[in-house]
Amino acid sequence: MKARITVTLRAGILDPQGRAIEGALRSLGIAGVASVRQGKVFDIELEGTDRGAAEAALKDAADKLLANTVIENYRVEVVG
Amino acid sequence: MKARITVTLRAGILDPQGRAIEGALRSLGIAGVASVRQGKVFDIELEGTDRGAAEAALKDAADKLLANTVIENYRVEVVG
Amino acid sequence: MILNELAITPELVAQHGLTPEEYRRILDLIGREPSITELGIFSAMWNEHCSYKSSRVHLRTLPTKAPWVIQGPGENAGVIDIGDGLACVFKMESHNHPSYIEPYQGAATGVGGILRDVFTMGARPIACLNALSFGDPKHPKTRHLVAGVVAGIGGYGNSFGVPTVGGQVRFHTRYDGNNLVNAMAVGLAETDKIFYAAASGVGMPIVYLGSKTGRDGIHGASMASAEFGADAEEKRPTVQVGDPFSEKLLLEACLEIMAKGCVIAIQDMGAAGLTCSAVEMGAKGGLGVTLDLDKVPCRETAMTAYEMMLSESQERMLMVLKPEKEQEAEAIFRKWGLDFAVVGETTPSMRFIVCHQGVQVVDLPIKELGDEAPVYHRPFVETPKPPVIRAEDVYAPVPLAETLETLLATPDLCSRRWVWEQYDHVIGGNTVQRPGGDAAVVRVDEGPKALAMTADVTPRYCEADPFEGGKQAVAEAWRNLTAVGARPLAVTDNLNFGNPERPEIMGQLVGCIRGIAEACTALVFPVVSGNVSLYNETKFAGEESGRAILPTPTIGGVGVLDDFAISATLAFKAEGEAILLVGATQGWLGQSLYLRDICGREDGAPPPVDLAAEKRNGDLVRALIGERIATAVHDVSDGGLLVALAEMAMASGIGAQLDASPSDIPAHAFWFGEDQGRYALTLRANAVAAVVARAQAAGIPLRHLGTTGGDALTLPGERHMLAANLRQCSESWLPAYMAGGPA
Amino acid sequence: MKAVVLVFPGINRERDMARTLELVAGAKPAMVWHAERELPAGTDLVVLPGGFSYGDYLRCGAIAARAPIMEAVRRHAECGRLVLGVCNGFQILCEAGLLPGVLMRNAMLKFICRDVYLRVERSDTPFTRGYNAGQVIRVPVAHGEGNYIADGATIARLEGEGRVLFRYASPDGMIDPNWNHNGAINAIAGILNARGNVLGMMPHPENHVEAAMGSTDGRGLFAGLVDHLERAA
Ligand SMILES: Nc1ncnc2c1ncn2[C@@H]1O[C@H](COP(=O)(O)OP(=O)(O)O)[C@@H](O)[C@H]1O
Ligand SMILES: [Mg+2]
């Protein structure tokens, strides 16, 4: 099974990297960029076929390690 | 308009991040993880309403800055 | 019998960078057509990078011996004795092409590679240096390359945990399509615990250690030897990704099993990975090697024998272990979370045999693979000597003070703080002199002994006169070590040139090597390791031949200080001290930065180096530091005397009242000429007479320049040059440029 | 003083820290491997040194914070015994929840190695008794992610309870954005936990304890700890 966990910064947390990218895009002449926020994705291959179990394991992985829930939100999708 | 650019490592390119995370998940007792690859997402807010123009600008942004196409692939989605 | 899974066509041979004659040589050597894997192995072993086929005959002329040399060229790194049972292990290597294609990863893996060369020999790395050449600041790619390369060098070294303490950065349009990244690593070992590549004993297990093998950089070694075409950016060769975390684990694991006496022979997998390392281990030990590729830890599925043999995946090692210690070694590697696999054994046959999925895919004579590599006496034409430019003929466009401020803010002379602040230069707790001085000084363990190190070359001199330029690069390294009070001991060289198949480029290479050899001999400063990088040129659309880089033979020098407390730094120490100039000044403006950046002329003969005077002057300066007479010392190089004095003032905030220049030299030539073999130093006023007498007795020109004091440099007839203002000029350009400011 | 230095894979300032502890305290600290589950009996001080644990590949300190030894560190802290995290060690303590907040990328997005000035805010803690309140010390930093943030309530609490021990400052002790190289909120360089026995800080006092290396300003921290523990004993 394949899954993707997407981790993004919570609203209100300052994202210096996103800011810098915003500036860089503008100076590259890319028009109309109002804001950029950077996050992470984890593409995970899982053994087994039980979707429910997989989702539980992934949520566990995100809570325990992949996201720092003080500043980050995450989303788990089993994609196939 | 909101868009997301997802940047992932090309197949075959070493992903030290992914490997370290794989190991950590295993030692945390999260079962069934066969492999992890790490990537980035950029959540971008755009001014204007022309979807086609936005997509072109985003592709441009990815090519010029957000992705290193020597080692990375990217995907652009305008999400609304 | 080796079956050919693929017909070897002339196109295939050419794609492997082998000429038809070289292919004929292969046929003669093995008496049959090679398999595709064998062809790949030949191409790796016989390319410029591994075989040194264009440079070898000339490299042989370099002096490599001295009583303190333990290991000269021929191993992973050079080794010198620094006393007290300790050895310094060091080498420099280029990662030029990869750093152009992918600056961050290219530079990072360059650092990783050179660190491996050093710890493979049993040394713990204690410092890194790097010499970087970039294109014109106005070139649209330059910023991106600078940002990526610097971040990559820092990213790897910082994480690995070695201080990066010195180096060089330059800009010139001739590096536009070919930036240079030369990385140097310095390590420490005990003299009786140095490890070498030569295997010994028949039937010994050959062990693979470190990270898994992927399809990284296949054709990388060949890429590093092929001239760039205009389509280089389209080809997108596979880029290697550095993993400093794994390398740190590899370091600790290697040093641990070495300390436990497990290792017979060790070789890192660098360019052309498994192939070069296995062949070298066998050939150097007079043994054959058999490899079973089914045992090689792979990161990717369905890798072919060809791919496994040529992969350049990083952070890998090959070892021959004492069989009785194998389990102990394995346990250590597992503890560090690294792969460990027995992948072959040594044999008495002198054959290199590789099996994959039960099929023998390679059966080659192991010694000949290296020894029979072609050696070329390539034709060369000497670079014609440029005319000497007389100072009287150079028109001085602006006042001295303004000239100084302009020069200090040029890309080649401004402060490199923006670069070295991105490198952790204090980790280890031994960095006595940080970046920014003449040479870095790193304490050895608890001291008081310390090592001084530097990397130098002035490519514009080498371009104008390769012989003098080669001499100058060595002399400047020697001078920088001397300026901190160290005894220069040995060098590593990294020879970066264009296409050696062009006689005028070959002439540059030959000229530079002659100059290096002459200077190293005269200064008793032998070459103990090095690297050659050729084909650094780009063929732009519509051009007949490529545009080569400036000849850039980087010299990495290492010296020793018996007591780091008895050394010198360049900052003025107190007010009221006498400033003296050691060495003769003629006012040499040819190839000076003054001529180039103020007058807009890049021509003339470069300043000649008088090696006897160099030695005399340096020996005096070193003695004055050793006797604690000299209070501040700085060598005079790029930009000339006034720039050197400004650097001493900026480092301290203390100014100086300078005397008028001598009447027989035009003022601009006196202050900005780049005559060689000179040092500016300060003395307490009461020490001057004795030093003057000493210099006179030794026949060394010495000139009083002025007195320290105040907060500005002052020159008769010129406006005051405030140290704080000068610092502003010097510190601003690079950060502003990197933030998108003017080039 | 019985000190231990934790060793996680990828840590690289453990030798610097051990040498400093030996120099100041007179005894070699024990080096404890991350896979252990217990600290040596009688441990007074646990030090988490700087480096790049696990390459800092996920978030700085995130993987190390979940190592087996960290349970023992938590128990040690719960008993009121001392814990010091420097640089990566600070990041690990935050990730482990032993200290609040997060260390984000430096505001200018670059790794920075330079000497900085720190204003010592209080001298009445085991970690700062070797200094005077308001004293300015010069120590190096070397990090890419030292930009401290926490939510408003947490910051208010830290400030209200006097738990900010070190701030980036100008040489004369002024709080000034030009001297805050990483952009940390309120120029925070080091904080205490609520109980006052766990300190995390980004700069490297362990690299400035010998005059030969340019400054001895870092020494006070270690000397103060030795003094504190001797008095307590
Ligand atoms: N320019 C040079 N001067 C002296 N020695 C050199 C030079 N170039 C290479 N060598 C020596 O030749 C040997 C092979 O070099 P190289 O192929 O770069 O080593 P590695 O296999 O470690 O990459 C090394 O011992 C190196 O020190
Ligand atoms: Mg090597």
CSV table of C-alpha atoms in Angstrom, one decimal, chain B residues 9-17 19-22 37 63-65 67-72, chain C residues 101-103 105 211-212 214-216 236-239 241-243 245-246 299-300 315 337 339:
chain,number,residue,atom,x,y,z
B,9,LEU,CA,12.8,13.3,-5.3
B,10,ARG,CA,13.2,11.4,-8.6
B,11,ALA,CA,13.2,7.7,-8.4
B,12,GLY,CA,16.7,6.3,-7.7
B,13,ILE,CA,18.0,9.5,-6.1
B,14,LEU,CA,19.3,8.8,-2.6
B,15,ASP,CA,17.0,10.2,0.1
B,16,PRO,CA,19.0,10.3,3.4
B,17,GLN,CA,16.0,12.0,5.1
B,19,ARG,CA,16.0,6.6,5.2
B,20,ALA,CA,16.6,8.1,8.6
B,21,ILE,CA,12.9,8.5,9.1
B,22,GLU,CA,12.3,4.9,8.1
B,37,ARG,CA,10.6,9.2,0.8
B,63,ASP,CA,11.2,25.2,-12.8
B,64,LYS,CA,13.1,28.3,-11.8
B,65,LEU,CA,13.2,28.0,-8.1
B,67,ALA,CA,12.3,22.3,-7.7
B,68,ASN,CA,15.8,21.3,-8.7
B,69,THR,CA,14.8,19.3,-11.7
B,70,VAL,CA,18.2,17.6,-11.8
B,71,ILE,CA,17.0,15.5,-8.9
B,72,GLU,CA,13.4,16.4,-8.3
C,101,ILE,CA,25.3,20.8,-12.5
C,102,GLU,CA,24.0,20.8,-8.9
C,103,PRO,CA,25.9,23.2,-6.8
C,105,GLN,CA,25.0,18.4,-3.8
C,211,SER,CA,25.7,3.0,2.6
C,212,LYS,CA,23.9,1.0,0.0
C,214,GLY,CA,22.3,3.0,-6.0
C,215,ARG,CA,22.5,4.2,-9.5
C,216,ASP,CA,24.2,7.4,-8.5
C,236,ARG,CA,21.5,16.0,-16.7
C,237,PRO,CA,23.8,13.3,-15.5
C,238,THR,CA,22.8,11.5,-12.4
C,239,VAL,CA,23.7,13.6,-9.5
C,241,VAL,CA,23.4,13.2,-3.1
C,242,GLY,CA,25.6,13.6,0.0
C,243,ASP,CA,24.6,12.0,3.3
C,245,PHE,CA,25.0,11.8,8.7
C,246,SER,CA,26.0,8.4,7.3
C,299,ARG,CA,19.3,0.5,-2.7
C,300,GLU,CA,17.6,-0.1,-6.0
C,315,GLU,CA,29.7,7.0,2.0
C,337,GLY,CA,23.6,1.2,11.7
C,339,ASP,CA,25.7,-2.0,6.0
